[in-house]
Amino acid sequence: MKAILIDQWVTNLSDLRISTVPSPKCGANALRIRVTHAAITHVDLLYAQGRHQNNRRHVRLPLILGTEFAGVVLSAAPTSSFRPGTRVFGFGIGSFAEEICVDEHQVRPVPGHWTNAEACAVGGSAAVAFGALGEGCGNVKAGQSVLVLGASGGLGVAAIQVATALGAAKVIGVVGGAEKEAVVRSLGADAVDYRDDKWPTRVVELTDGAGVDVVFDPIGAVDDGLKCLKYGGKILVVGFAARGGVMEKVSMNKVLLKGAGVIGYRFGEQSRRSPAETSVIWRNTMALISHNKIEPVVYEQVYQGLENIPQALEDVSKRKVWGRAVVSIARNEHVHSESPRL
Ligand SMILES: NC(=O)c1ccc[n+]([C@@H]2O[C@H](COP(=O)([O-])OP(=O)(O)OC[C@H]3O[C@@H](n4cnc5c(N)ncnc54)[C@H](OP(=O)(O)O)[C@@H]3O)[C@@H](O)[C@H]2O)c1
């Protein structure tokens, strides 16, 4: 099969090449999946460059890149709850390829009202956002206010929708530029542009001077988040997309003065440590999806084929993209599927 395999970390994304590699060997209970679509996430940028914390332990070279996908089950164990032909979406290292093997718990059936491209855009983001904002972590309650940093990104658009579904009375998204403001507003959130230095003041104004109850931070801006926080509020540290590998240093007196809770949330590690908790998160996330509380936000550019993955990665790294960039990998006629909605 064709895949984007690396045997050394890349500094230049345009150096990525398609290789012909053997089809993956699936374990007895794994699903073999024809990948129809692959998402381009910030994690993919970090994995390609060997700059993610997982590259020290779980995700080592040689490596087929790609982390989130949608596809069609090609084969499954007789005991599996998935049948060949079922459309699925989820997580799996090695999704920049024509086929992937994953354990059942890594995928969910594509809802009937979504195409595979749409399911791919949601990927794991809604579940990550639910894990961070929901019970046991952010505990967002009805009537609260939530600030979403990196709000036009893949995780950001999911966080806006999950916060709204949890009953937040006000959700404010921080973005760079008018096009991204429009994306955030289309999801029902207020939008604030970080290119105005006074944006934290604007956030506080939008909460009538109170500040927000919860900050969802996938970009690494706790110091700014604290400026927007209500006394006794929480900051959820989810990622560092804006840091370029250099972590921020925060004066702890600011945490004390706000009586703030600063909580790190790491979906993958939680899943390894507590699979039962992750199943509940997925169940709740799928319930939101079935009630149309989560809508896919697919970036407008159509990326066709594995050969366009380097371009899509470049576009994400240059912050051209909003929502999730999705690359179509298998043409419909190559896919053995019971469903026409690919
Ligand atoms: N904790 C977890 O379990 C978990 C799971 C998945 C991902 N993550 C992490 O979450 C983060 C986001 O992932 P993603 O896939 O959603 O990324 P993404 O789709 O590429 O979005 C990144 C966002 O960051 C914003 N951004 C980048 N540089 C910025 C800057 N200098 N100032 C302000 N905003 C900036 C961009 O906003 P503009 O385009 O408006 O500038 C964009 O909205 C990554 O760090 C990823 O590693 C964590």
XYZ file of C-alpha atoms and ligand atoms in Angstrom:
390
model
C 0.000 0.000 0.000
C 0.979 3.661 -0.197
C 1.765 5.572 2.994
C 3.717 8.525 4.366
C 6.438 6.726 6.260
C 9.340 8.503 7.959
C 12.535 7.015 9.341
C 13.853 10.350 10.559
C 12.191 13.478 11.901
C 11.646 16.165 9.278
C 12.352 19.872 9.608
C 10.813 20.724 6.256
C 7.296 19.335 5.745
C 7.714 19.438 1.953
C 10.365 16.703 2.358
C 7.646 14.176 3.192
C 7.285 11.510 0.494
C 4.878 8.703 -0.313
C 6.368 5.211 0.060
C 5.135 1.801 -0.956
C 5.040 -0.348 2.170
C 3.532 -3.723 3.135
C -0.078 -3.566 4.335
C -0.119 -3.450 8.136
C -0.368 -6.750 10.026
C -3.508 -6.648 12.152
C -3.724 -8.446 15.510
C -6.378 -11.156 15.850
C -8.932 -8.779 17.385
C -8.031 -5.651 15.418
C -10.031 -4.060 12.621
C -8.487 -3.638 9.191
C -9.722 -0.348 7.770
C -9.507 1.240 4.329
C -8.697 4.870 5.111
C -10.960 7.133 3.065
C -10.024 10.418 4.780
C -7.248 11.630 7.076
C -7.409 14.740 9.268
C -4.483 17.144 9.568
C -3.970 18.088 13.214
C -1.410 20.090 15.155
C -0.270 16.783 16.675
C 0.619 15.562 13.152
C 2.931 18.573 12.756
C 4.639 17.747 16.044
C 4.928 14.013 15.287
C 6.532 14.709 11.879
C 9.168 16.825 13.620
C 9.622 14.574 16.679
C 8.522 17.457 18.934
C 5.583 15.864 20.768
C 6.017 14.519 24.324
C 4.855 11.105 23.001
C 7.879 10.976 20.660
C 10.016 10.196 23.681
C 7.976 7.109 24.521
C 4.895 5.908 22.627
C 5.472 7.213 19.106
C 8.947 6.387 17.796
C 10.648 6.003 14.420
C 10.140 4.492 11.888
C 6.602 5.788 11.756
C 3.669 6.123 9.369
C 2.348 9.604 10.129
C -1.304 10.525 10.703
C -3.465 10.280 13.809
C -7.159 10.790 13.000
C -9.158 9.326 10.138
C -12.391 7.998 8.732
C -12.691 4.864 6.675
C -14.483 1.629 5.982
C -13.936 -1.662 7.816
C -12.345 -4.225 5.492
C -12.148 -7.086 7.975
C -12.983 -7.761 11.605
C -12.818 -10.705 13.993
C -16.026 -12.821 14.024
C -16.623 -11.654 17.608
C -16.323 -7.968 16.640
C -19.273 -5.596 16.873
C -18.137 -4.066 13.536
C -18.932 -5.729 10.212
C -16.965 -5.313 6.971
C -18.410 -2.359 5.093
C -19.146 -0.308 8.245
C -18.035 3.315 8.003
C -15.947 4.314 11.037
C -13.976 7.295 12.360
C -11.463 7.697 15.145
C -7.835 7.655 16.215
C -4.911 5.600 15.019
C -1.236 6.298 14.502
C -0.487 5.653 10.827
C -3.587 7.104 9.176
C -1.630 8.784 6.333
C -1.931 5.458 4.511
C -4.353 3.459 2.440
C -5.001 0.964 5.250
C -4.694 0.954 9.018
C -5.196 -1.616 11.794
C -6.763 -0.382 15.028
C -8.393 -1.832 18.116
C -12.155 -1.490 18.261
C -12.084 1.031 21.093
C -10.254 3.482 18.803
C -13.168 3.941 16.393
C -16.880 4.685 16.351
C -19.441 4.169 13.567
C -19.897 7.236 11.366
C -23.334 8.709 12.156
C -25.732 8.209 9.227
C -26.163 11.971 8.726
C -22.414 12.556 8.211
C -20.111 11.864 5.285
C -16.760 10.243 6.059
C -15.066 13.606 5.418
C -17.282 15.240 8.049
C -16.679 12.472 10.573
C -12.950 12.753 9.921
C -13.065 16.485 10.714
C -14.595 15.795 14.119
C -12.232 12.849 14.670
C -11.158 12.761 18.290
C -11.569 16.502 18.919
C -15.090 16.422 20.348
C -14.159 13.625 22.753
C -11.009 15.503 23.850
C -13.063 18.673 24.395
C -15.716 16.715 26.292
C -13.074 15.076 28.498
C -11.541 18.458 29.336
C -14.721 20.504 29.821
C -16.979 17.802 31.285
C -17.421 16.148 34.629
C -14.265 15.272 36.532
C -12.181 18.007 34.883
C -13.604 21.398 33.804
C -17.052 20.570 35.234
C -18.702 23.246 33.089
C -22.167 23.896 34.484
C -25.297 25.439 33.002
C -25.148 29.225 33.028
C -21.342 29.480 33.214
C -19.073 31.361 30.840
C -16.280 29.639 28.914
C -13.353 31.203 27.059
C -11.922 29.078 24.236
C -8.419 30.016 23.079
C -7.321 28.767 19.629
C -11.055 28.801 18.972
C -11.005 28.424 15.183
C -8.716 25.362 15.311
C -9.852 21.736 15.213
C -9.995 21.383 18.978
C -11.290 24.937 19.413
C -14.427 24.514 17.281
C -15.196 21.287 19.139
C -14.689 22.996 22.533
C -17.120 25.789 21.618
C -19.787 23.247 20.729
C -19.193 21.019 23.767
C -19.242 24.018 26.160
C -22.521 25.161 24.599
C -23.977 21.654 24.847
C -22.993 21.505 28.538
C -25.147 24.581 29.075
C -22.600 27.427 29.089
C -24.541 30.700 28.888
C -21.676 32.506 27.179
C -18.861 31.075 25.078
C -16.154 33.420 23.798
C -13.650 32.320 21.155
C -10.266 33.985 20.654
C -9.000 33.947 17.053
C -6.722 35.739 14.620
C -8.636 37.507 11.838
C -12.082 38.231 10.454
C -12.485 34.952 8.540
C -11.878 32.967 11.738
C -14.133 35.290 13.740
C -16.921 34.368 11.300
C -16.294 30.637 11.867
C -16.547 31.055 15.636
C -19.676 33.238 15.386
C -21.334 30.684 13.098
C -21.087 28.266 16.031
C -22.927 30.707 18.300
C -19.903 32.021 20.229
C -18.737 35.611 20.640
C -15.427 36.260 18.889
C -12.440 38.320 20.008
C -9.334 38.946 17.877
C -6.017 38.394 19.664
C -4.278 40.821 17.285
C -5.770 43.615 19.395
C -3.470 43.757 22.454
C -6.409 44.656 24.661
C -8.309 41.450 23.850
C -8.357 40.181 27.463
C -10.105 43.427 28.505
C -12.651 42.849 25.745
C -13.310 39.321 27.096
C -13.944 40.707 30.592
C -16.287 43.340 29.123
C -18.241 40.583 27.366
C -18.860 38.999 30.781
C -20.076 42.330 32.245
C -16.834 42.742 34.154
C -17.042 39.385 35.940
C -14.496 37.343 33.958
C -15.064 33.804 32.703
C -15.605 30.684 34.812
C -13.477 28.386 32.650
C -10.669 28.888 30.116
C -10.008 26.105 27.578
C -6.382 26.569 26.500
C -4.991 24.471 23.613
C -2.384 27.118 22.673
C -0.295 27.737 25.823
C -1.557 31.117 27.041
C -2.260 30.639 30.748
C -0.961 34.113 31.614
C -3.494 35.706 29.246
C -6.177 33.285 30.397
C -5.679 34.426 33.998
C -6.403 38.026 32.935
C -9.805 36.873 31.668
C -10.669 34.587 34.602
C -13.258 35.158 37.312
C -12.039 34.721 40.921
C -12.120 30.985 41.662
C -12.284 29.997 37.993
C -10.410 27.221 36.196
C -7.881 27.108 33.387
C -7.726 23.858 31.435
C -4.260 23.349 29.960
C -4.815 21.220 26.864
C -2.035 22.134 24.422
C 0.657 24.548 23.308
C -0.096 25.294 19.650
C 1.147 28.892 19.945
C 4.396 28.177 21.794
C 6.643 26.868 19.026
C 8.161 24.483 21.569
C 9.015 27.177 24.138
C 6.823 26.857 27.220
C 5.497 29.962 28.966
C 6.458 30.844 32.521
C 3.631 32.117 34.698
C 4.024 34.123 37.914
C 2.350 32.023 40.568
C 1.118 35.082 42.473
C -1.358 35.589 39.620
C -2.741 32.088 40.196
C -3.122 32.841 43.908
C -4.669 36.280 43.380
C -7.364 34.730 41.164
C -7.833 31.684 43.444
C -7.460 29.833 40.147
C -7.464 26.139 39.459
C -4.971 25.230 36.717
C -5.652 21.713 35.455
C -3.724 19.770 32.819
C -5.786 17.444 30.641
C -4.226 14.760 28.447
C -6.791 12.594 26.653
C -4.362 9.900 25.438
C -2.785 9.370 28.853
C -6.202 9.367 30.579
C -7.318 6.710 28.085
C -4.276 4.547 28.818
C -4.815 4.910 32.576
C -8.590 4.752 32.652
C -10.155 3.115 29.580
C -13.532 2.862 31.353
C -13.644 6.629 31.860
C -12.780 7.156 28.182
C -15.644 4.871 27.095
C -18.032 7.058 29.105
C -16.584 10.191 27.488
C -17.072 8.658 24.034
C -20.618 7.540 24.890
C -21.532 11.064 26.015
C -19.823 12.600 22.980
C -21.675 10.298 20.576
C -24.954 11.244 22.321
C -24.200 14.938 21.626
C -23.421 14.055 17.993
C -26.678 12.142 17.577
C -28.555 15.199 18.903
C -26.762 17.447 16.376
C -24.974 19.351 19.157
C -21.643 18.730 17.412
C -21.356 19.763 13.772
C -18.254 19.110 11.664
C -16.276 22.185 10.610
C -14.376 21.073 7.500
C -11.839 23.534 6.074
C -12.978 24.682 2.630
C -9.943 23.576 0.605
C -10.246 20.099 -0.878
C -6.986 18.132 -0.475
C -6.982 15.098 -2.731
C -4.709 12.090 -2.222
C -1.729 11.255 -0.025
C 0.424 13.425 -2.311
C -1.351 16.530 -0.985
C -0.678 15.799 2.684
C 2.595 17.834 2.793
C 0.685 20.844 1.377
C -2.127 20.391 3.903
C 0.409 20.162 6.760
C 2.104 23.342 5.490
C -1.236 25.144 5.391
C -2.006 24.106 8.983
C 1.457 25.136 10.162
C 1.031 28.556 8.486
C -2.373 28.964 10.210
C -4.210 29.330 6.919
C -6.708 26.731 8.006
C -9.809 26.994 10.206
C -11.754 24.008 11.533
C -10.111 20.796 10.366
C -8.307 20.226 7.072
C -9.318 16.846 5.667
C -7.455 14.897 2.983
C -9.421 12.473 0.824
C -7.326 9.311 0.439
C -9.421 6.595 -1.179
C -11.661 7.315 -4.094
C -15.160 5.975 -3.600
C -14.881 3.296 -6.252
C -11.955 1.730 -4.385
C -13.975 1.367 -1.242
C -15.998 -1.725 -0.514
C -18.874 -0.203 1.443
C -22.520 -0.828 2.152
C -23.119 2.882 2.362
C -22.994 5.443 -0.433
C -22.217 8.337 1.973
C -18.460 8.641 1.763
N -4.521 17.494 25.694
C -4.944 16.675 24.758
O -5.437 15.576 25.024
C -4.824 17.075 23.325
C -5.423 16.330 22.311
C -5.304 16.775 20.986
C -4.579 17.923 20.703
N -3.976 18.600 21.721
C -3.217 19.832 21.481
O -4.146 20.876 21.267
C -3.513 21.883 20.500
C -4.441 22.296 19.359
O -4.566 21.224 18.449
P -5.458 21.392 17.132
O -5.290 20.172 16.348
O -6.785 21.898 17.504
O -4.632 22.552 16.391
P -5.055 23.425 15.131
O -6.291 22.893 14.510
O -3.839 23.573 14.301
O -5.413 24.818 15.780
C -4.416 25.541 16.422
C -4.994 26.848 16.872
O -3.968 27.550 17.575
C -4.074 28.920 17.264
N -2.766 29.552 17.354
C -1.611 29.103 16.825
N -0.611 29.976 17.104
C -1.181 30.976 17.823
C -0.670 32.163 18.404
N 0.634 32.502 18.322
N -1.527 32.948 19.098
C -2.829 32.629 19.188
N -3.383 31.507 18.651
C -2.554 30.701 17.980
C -4.605 28.991 15.848
O -5.389 30.161 15.790
P -5.312 31.195 14.571
O -5.325 30.341 13.336
O -6.543 32.009 14.765
O -4.044 31.957 14.750
C -5.474 27.728 15.754
O -6.806 28.046 16.050
C -2.165 21.340 20.052
O -1.164 21.861 20.900
C -2.316 19.845 20.271
O -1.080 19.226 20.523
C -4.098 18.202 23.017
